[in-house]
Amino acid sequence: MTITEIATLPARHAVTATDHTATTDDHAQLAISVHRPGEPDPGRPLVLLVHGWAASRTVWHATAHQLAAAGHTVASYDQRAHASSTAGREPISIDRLARDLDAVVGTLTTPERPVVVVGHSGGGYAALAWAAGLAARQGGSSSKRLRGLVLVSTASHGQSTPASEVKMMGSELFSRALRTPWLGRRLLGGTHGPDAKLTAREANRRLFAATPPGTRAACFASTEEMDLRAGLARITAPTVVITGTEDKIVKPEFSQALASALPDAELHRIAGAGHMVPLEAPHHVARHTHLLVTAGR
């Protein structure tokens, strides 16, 4: 399905935000923001937003606010070694980031409360690894704890980063270039669709520039030979896969393959959008998440 226009959610609630911290088993401190509506519905699952490489929880600001104003309790966090979160003792890997996600879920909820996880790009890799592991622990079904997944600009395989690009991500020269607004936006131009607003492109540049070079390099190196396909059949929770038709980072065919491999998934294409859907089209993510939660899809 290709979507060109989608209505924004009705803003029926005042929103309050609080900050929290989750501590992982290797002593990383993960900074969390929770957005709550004025009258939260205890029957709704927690919506947890997981950002991608070289970003932070602020990439979800518009999505989180729209969802909370529509009545959802929404949390987002900085992945390890990003923004206000510390690095911990273990190196960055997909498995490590999945365990970090589990620590955040455990900090924010009781075992009885389900969650909907929304993952963008590398956050989607962590969400898939966590969901597959959860299903394995629960005897082959992920639906008891996981009410649903929204996977944005993400994939289960085929995302190895060339060694030269990993090296560039960790270089000080690249970091200096990112700190120059016009040059940084130009270097990151391939991450957006052709019609992305200047505010979105500049927000992405700022996030990329603020991420430590070593963190950028470690994240992009972590997908070498990543292949999560073996666990997809265990993820029975309803899933929405979202891709921009102009995504040059995680190409749409990988999102198509992901949606086809999951037992209960539907694919939505956003015409003209690139890789940074949370900045380019946050209302699409909010709307599809809202529909999944309220319609049980």
Short mmCIF file of N, CA and C in Angstrom, two decimals, residues 137-254:
data_model
loop_
_atom_site.label_atom_id
_atom_site.label_comp_id
_atom_site.label_asym_id
_atom_site.label_seq_id
_atom_site.Cartn_x
_atom_site.Cartn_y
_atom_site.Cartn_z
N ARG A 137 11.49 -17.16 24.70
CA ARG A 137 11.36 -17.32 26.15
C ARG A 137 9.93 -17.66 26.54
N GLN A 138 8.96 -17.21 25.75
CA GLN A 138 7.55 -17.43 26.09
C GLN A 138 6.97 -18.67 25.40
N GLY A 139 7.83 -19.51 24.90
CA GLY A 139 7.37 -20.76 24.32
C GLY A 139 6.84 -20.65 22.92
N GLY A 140 7.40 -19.68 22.15
CA GLY A 140 7.03 -19.61 20.75
C GLY A 140 6.02 -18.56 20.40
N SER A 141 5.60 -17.74 21.34
CA SER A 141 4.65 -16.67 21.04
C SER A 141 5.12 -15.37 21.69
N SER A 142 5.18 -14.30 20.90
CA SER A 142 5.60 -13.01 21.43
C SER A 142 4.43 -12.14 21.82
N SER A 143 3.20 -12.62 21.65
CA SER A 143 2.04 -11.75 21.77
C SER A 143 1.62 -11.47 23.21
N LYS A 144 2.06 -12.28 24.18
CA LYS A 144 1.63 -12.06 25.56
C LYS A 144 2.16 -10.74 26.10
N ARG A 145 3.41 -10.46 25.88
CA ARG A 145 4.03 -9.23 26.35
C ARG A 145 4.03 -8.16 25.27
N LEU A 146 4.23 -8.59 24.04
CA LEU A 146 4.34 -7.66 22.91
C LEU A 146 3.00 -7.57 22.20
N ARG A 147 2.34 -6.43 22.31
CA ARG A 147 1.05 -6.24 21.67
C ARG A 147 1.20 -5.96 20.18
N GLY A 148 2.32 -5.35 19.79
CA GLY A 148 2.50 -5.07 18.38
C GLY A 148 3.84 -4.41 18.11
N LEU A 149 4.22 -4.39 16.84
CA LEU A 149 5.46 -3.76 16.39
C LEU A 149 5.14 -2.78 15.27
N VAL A 150 5.84 -1.66 15.26
CA VAL A 150 5.84 -0.74 14.12
C VAL A 150 7.31 -0.58 13.73
N LEU A 151 7.65 -1.05 12.55
CA LEU A 151 9.04 -1.09 12.10
C LEU A 151 9.21 -0.09 10.97
N VAL A 152 10.00 0.93 11.21
CA VAL A 152 10.11 2.07 10.30
C VAL A 152 11.49 2.08 9.65
N SER A 153 11.54 2.02 8.33
CA SER A 153 12.82 2.11 7.60
C SER A 153 13.81 1.10 8.13
N THR A 154 13.39 -0.14 8.27
CA THR A 154 14.26 -1.14 8.87
C THR A 154 14.21 -2.44 8.09
N ALA A 155 15.03 -3.40 8.52
CA ALA A 155 15.19 -4.66 7.78
C ALA A 155 15.65 -5.74 8.75
N SER A 156 15.65 -6.97 8.27
CA SER A 156 16.13 -8.08 9.09
C SER A 156 17.48 -8.61 8.61
N HIS A 157 17.94 -8.15 7.45
CA HIS A 157 19.21 -8.65 6.91
C HIS A 157 19.69 -7.69 5.81
N GLY A 158 20.88 -7.98 5.28
CA GLY A 158 21.38 -7.26 4.13
C GLY A 158 21.85 -5.84 4.39
N GLN A 159 22.25 -5.53 5.63
CA GLN A 159 22.61 -4.15 5.96
C GLN A 159 24.07 -3.98 6.39
N SER A 160 24.95 -4.85 5.91
CA SER A 160 26.37 -4.70 6.23
C SER A 160 26.91 -3.39 5.68
N THR A 161 27.64 -2.67 6.51
CA THR A 161 28.21 -1.39 6.12
C THR A 161 29.64 -1.59 5.63
N PRO A 162 30.00 -1.06 4.48
CA PRO A 162 31.38 -1.21 4.00
C PRO A 162 32.39 -0.68 5.03
N ALA A 163 33.54 -1.33 5.10
CA ALA A 163 34.57 -0.94 6.07
C ALA A 163 34.98 0.52 5.90
N SER A 164 35.02 1.00 4.67
CA SER A 164 35.42 2.38 4.43
C SER A 164 34.41 3.36 5.03
N GLU A 165 33.13 2.99 4.99
CA GLU A 165 32.11 3.86 5.57
C GLU A 165 32.15 3.83 7.09
N VAL A 166 32.39 2.64 7.66
CA VAL A 166 32.54 2.55 9.11
C VAL A 166 33.70 3.44 9.57
N LYS A 167 34.81 3.38 8.83
CA LYS A 167 35.97 4.20 9.17
C LYS A 167 35.62 5.68 9.09
N MET A 168 34.89 6.06 8.06
CA MET A 168 34.49 7.47 7.91
C MET A 168 33.62 7.91 9.08
N MET A 169 32.70 7.05 9.53
CA MET A 169 31.81 7.40 10.63
C MET A 169 32.60 7.73 11.89
N GLY A 170 33.75 7.10 12.06
CA GLY A 170 34.55 7.34 13.24
C GLY A 170 35.62 8.41 13.09
N SER A 171 35.68 9.05 11.93
CA SER A 171 36.76 10.00 11.69
C SER A 171 36.44 11.40 12.20
N GLU A 172 37.45 12.09 12.66
CA GLU A 172 37.28 13.46 13.14
C GLU A 172 37.02 14.41 11.98
N LEU A 173 37.57 14.12 10.81
CA LEU A 173 37.32 14.97 9.64
C LEU A 173 35.83 14.97 9.31
N PHE A 174 35.21 13.80 9.31
CA PHE A 174 33.78 13.71 9.06
C PHE A 174 32.99 14.46 10.13
N SER A 175 33.43 14.33 11.38
CA SER A 175 32.76 15.02 12.48
C SER A 175 32.82 16.53 12.30
N ARG A 176 33.99 17.04 11.90
CA ARG A 176 34.10 18.48 11.67
C ARG A 176 33.20 18.93 10.54
N ALA A 177 33.12 18.13 9.50
CA ALA A 177 32.25 18.48 8.37
C ALA A 177 30.78 18.50 8.80
N LEU A 178 30.38 17.57 9.65
CA LEU A 178 29.01 17.53 10.12
C LEU A 178 28.66 18.76 10.95
N ARG A 179 29.64 19.33 11.61
CA ARG A 179 29.37 20.50 12.45
C ARG A 179 29.19 21.78 11.64
N THR A 180 29.49 21.74 10.36
CA THR A 180 29.24 22.87 9.47
C THR A 180 27.87 22.67 8.83
N PRO A 181 26.88 23.50 9.17
CA PRO A 181 25.49 23.19 8.78
C PRO A 181 25.29 22.86 7.30
N TRP A 182 25.73 23.73 6.39
CA TRP A 182 25.44 23.48 4.97
C TRP A 182 26.15 22.23 4.46
N LEU A 183 27.38 22.03 4.94
CA LEU A 183 28.15 20.87 4.49
C LEU A 183 27.60 19.59 5.10
N GLY A 184 27.27 19.64 6.39
CA GLY A 184 26.71 18.46 7.04
C GLY A 184 25.41 18.02 6.40
N ARG A 185 24.54 18.99 6.09
CA ARG A 185 23.29 18.63 5.43
C ARG A 185 23.54 18.02 4.06
N ARG A 186 24.53 18.53 3.37
CA ARG A 186 24.85 17.97 2.06
C ARG A 186 25.38 16.55 2.18
N LEU A 187 26.24 16.30 3.16
CA LEU A 187 26.80 14.96 3.33
C LEU A 187 25.72 13.94 3.70
N LEU A 188 24.70 14.39 4.39
CA LEU A 188 23.63 13.49 4.82
C LEU A 188 22.42 13.55 3.89
N GLY A 189 22.59 14.17 2.75
CA GLY A 189 21.46 14.35 1.84
C GLY A 189 20.81 13.07 1.40
N GLY A 190 21.56 11.98 1.33
CA GLY A 190 21.01 10.71 0.90
C GLY A 190 20.10 10.05 1.92
N THR A 191 20.03 10.60 3.12
CA THR A 191 19.17 10.01 4.15
C THR A 191 17.75 10.54 4.09
N HIS A 192 17.49 11.54 3.23
CA HIS A 192 16.16 12.15 3.16
C HIS A 192 15.55 11.97 1.78
N GLY A 193 14.25 12.16 1.72
CA GLY A 193 13.59 12.23 0.43
C GLY A 193 13.84 13.58 -0.21
N PRO A 194 13.56 13.72 -1.49
CA PRO A 194 13.87 14.96 -2.21
C PRO A 194 13.11 16.18 -1.71
N ASP A 195 11.97 15.97 -1.07
CA ASP A 195 11.14 17.09 -0.63
C ASP A 195 11.20 17.30 0.88
N ALA A 196 12.18 16.71 1.56
CA ALA A 196 12.29 16.87 3.00
C ALA A 196 12.48 18.34 3.37
N LYS A 197 11.81 18.78 4.40
CA LYS A 197 11.90 20.17 4.84
C LYS A 197 13.28 20.46 5.44
N LEU A 198 13.68 21.73 5.36
CA LEU A 198 14.96 22.14 5.92
C LEU A 198 15.03 21.82 7.41
N THR A 199 13.92 21.98 8.13
CA THR A 199 13.94 21.69 9.57
C THR A 199 14.27 20.23 9.83
N ALA A 200 13.75 19.33 9.01
CA ALA A 200 14.04 17.91 9.19
C ALA A 200 15.49 17.61 8.86
N ARG A 201 15.99 18.18 7.77
CA ARG A 201 17.38 17.92 7.37
C ARG A 201 18.36 18.49 8.39
N GLU A 202 18.03 19.65 8.95
CA GLU A 202 18.92 20.25 9.95
C GLU A 202 18.86 19.48 11.27
N ALA A 203 17.68 19.01 11.66
CA ALA A 203 17.58 18.22 12.88
C ALA A 203 18.42 16.95 12.76
N ASN A 204 18.37 16.31 11.60
CA ASN A 204 19.17 15.10 11.40
C ASN A 204 20.66 15.40 11.47
N ARG A 205 21.07 16.51 10.86
CA ARG A 205 22.49 16.88 10.90
C ARG A 205 22.95 17.10 12.34
N ARG A 206 22.15 17.81 13.11
CA ARG A 206 22.51 18.09 14.50
C ARG A 206 22.66 16.80 15.31
N LEU A 207 21.73 15.88 15.11
CA LEU A 207 21.80 14.61 15.83
C LEU A 207 23.04 13.82 15.43
N PHE A 208 23.30 13.75 14.13
CA PHE A 208 24.46 13.01 13.64
C PHE A 208 25.75 13.63 14.18
N ALA A 209 25.83 14.96 14.15
CA ALA A 209 27.03 15.66 14.60
C ALA A 209 27.24 15.50 16.10
N ALA A 210 26.16 15.39 16.86
CA ALA A 210 26.27 15.30 18.32
C ALA A 210 26.64 13.90 18.80
N THR A 211 26.53 12.90 17.94
CA THR A 211 26.85 11.52 18.33
C THR A 211 28.36 11.32 18.29
N PRO A 212 28.97 10.78 19.36
CA PRO A 212 30.42 10.56 19.35
C PRO A 212 30.86 9.72 18.16
N PRO A 213 31.98 10.05 17.54
CA PRO A 213 32.45 9.29 16.36
C PRO A 213 32.57 7.80 16.63
N GLY A 214 33.08 7.43 17.80
CA GLY A 214 33.23 6.02 18.12
C GLY A 214 31.89 5.30 18.19
N THR A 215 30.88 5.99 18.67
CA THR A 215 29.55 5.40 18.72
C THR A 215 29.00 5.19 17.32
N ARG A 216 29.16 6.19 16.47
CA ARG A 216 28.70 6.04 15.08
C ARG A 216 29.37 4.84 14.42
N ALA A 217 30.67 4.75 14.56
CA ALA A 217 31.40 3.65 13.92
C ALA A 217 30.96 2.30 14.48
N ALA A 218 30.82 2.21 15.79
CA ALA A 218 30.43 0.94 16.41
C ALA A 218 29.04 0.50 15.97
N CYS A 219 28.12 1.45 15.87
CA CYS A 219 26.75 1.12 15.44
C CYS A 219 26.75 0.59 14.01
N PHE A 220 27.40 1.31 13.12
CA PHE A 220 27.37 0.89 11.72
C PHE A 220 28.15 -0.42 11.51
N ALA A 221 29.15 -0.67 12.35
CA ALA A 221 29.88 -1.94 12.25
C ALA A 221 29.06 -3.10 12.79
N SER A 222 28.08 -2.82 13.66
CA SER A 222 27.34 -3.90 14.33
C SER A 222 26.43 -4.69 13.41
N THR A 223 26.14 -4.14 12.22
CA THR A 223 25.25 -4.87 11.31
C THR A 223 25.99 -5.79 10.35
N GLU A 224 27.31 -5.90 10.50
CA GLU A 224 28.06 -6.80 9.62
C GLU A 224 27.52 -8.22 9.75
N GLU A 225 27.07 -8.78 8.64
CA GLU A 225 26.52 -10.13 8.59
C GLU A 225 25.27 -10.31 9.47
N MET A 226 24.61 -9.20 9.84
CA MET A 226 23.37 -9.31 10.61
C MET A 226 22.33 -10.07 9.79
N ASP A 227 21.73 -11.07 10.41
CA ASP A 227 20.66 -11.82 9.75
C ASP A 227 19.70 -12.31 10.83
N LEU A 228 18.57 -11.63 10.94
CA LEU A 228 17.57 -11.93 11.96
C LEU A 228 16.42 -12.77 11.41
N ARG A 229 16.53 -13.24 10.17
CA ARG A 229 15.40 -13.90 9.52
C ARG A 229 14.96 -15.18 10.20
N ALA A 230 15.88 -15.88 10.84
CA ALA A 230 15.52 -17.16 11.46
C ALA A 230 14.50 -17.00 12.57
N GLY A 231 14.47 -15.84 13.21
CA GLY A 231 13.54 -15.64 14.32
C GLY A 231 12.24 -14.99 13.94
N LEU A 232 12.07 -14.59 12.68
CA LEU A 232 10.89 -13.82 12.31
C LEU A 232 9.60 -14.62 12.45
N ALA A 233 9.63 -15.90 12.14
CA ALA A 233 8.41 -16.71 12.20
C ALA A 233 7.85 -16.79 13.61
N ARG A 234 8.68 -16.57 14.62
CA ARG A 234 8.21 -16.62 16.00
C ARG A 234 7.50 -15.34 16.42
N ILE A 235 7.66 -14.26 15.66
CA ILE A 235 7.09 -12.97 16.05
C ILE A 235 5.65 -12.91 15.53
N THR A 236 4.71 -13.31 16.35
CA THR A 236 3.32 -13.42 15.93
C THR A 236 2.51 -12.15 16.20
N ALA A 237 3.08 -11.19 16.89
CA ALA A 237 2.36 -9.96 17.19
C ALA A 237 2.04 -9.19 15.91
N PRO A 238 0.89 -8.52 15.84
CA PRO A 238 0.58 -7.69 14.66
C PRO A 238 1.68 -6.65 14.44
N THR A 239 2.06 -6.49 13.19
CA THR A 239 3.19 -5.62 12.85
C THR A 239 2.84 -4.73 11.67
N VAL A 240 3.26 -3.48 11.76
CA VAL A 240 3.18 -2.54 10.64
C VAL A 240 4.60 -2.22 10.21
N VAL A 241 4.91 -2.41 8.94
CA VAL A 241 6.21 -2.07 8.38
C VAL A 241 6.03 -0.83 7.52
N ILE A 242 6.82 0.20 7.79
CA ILE A 242 6.71 1.48 7.08
C ILE A 242 8.02 1.76 6.36
N THR A 243 7.93 2.13 5.10
CA THR A 243 9.13 2.49 4.33
C THR A 243 8.86 3.71 3.47
N GLY A 244 9.87 4.53 3.29
CA GLY A 244 9.78 5.62 2.34
C GLY A 244 10.18 5.12 0.96
N THR A 245 9.46 5.56 -0.06
CA THR A 245 9.77 5.07 -1.41
C THR A 245 11.13 5.54 -1.89
N GLU A 246 11.68 6.60 -1.26
CA GLU A 246 12.98 7.13 -1.66
C GLU A 246 14.09 6.79 -0.66
N ASP A 247 13.88 5.77 0.15
CA ASP A 247 14.88 5.38 1.15
C ASP A 247 16.09 4.75 0.44
N LYS A 248 17.24 5.40 0.58
CA LYS A 248 18.48 4.90 -0.03
C LYS A 248 19.36 4.18 0.99
N ILE A 249 18.98 4.21 2.25
CA ILE A 249 19.79 3.60 3.31
C ILE A 249 19.33 2.16 3.55
N VAL A 250 18.06 1.99 3.90
CA VAL A 250 17.45 0.66 3.97
C VAL A 250 16.44 0.62 2.83
N LYS A 251 16.82 0.04 1.73
CA LYS A 251 16.01 0.13 0.52
C LYS A 251 14.66 -0.55 0.71
N PRO A 252 13.62 -0.01 0.05
CA PRO A 252 12.26 -0.51 0.26
C PRO A 252 12.10 -2.01 0.05
N GLU A 253 12.91 -2.60 -0.82
CA GLU A 253 12.75 -4.04 -1.03
C GLU A 253 13.05 -4.85 0.23
N PHE A 254 13.91 -4.31 1.10
CA PHE A 254 14.18 -5.01 2.35
C PHE A 254 12.99 -4.92 3.30
#
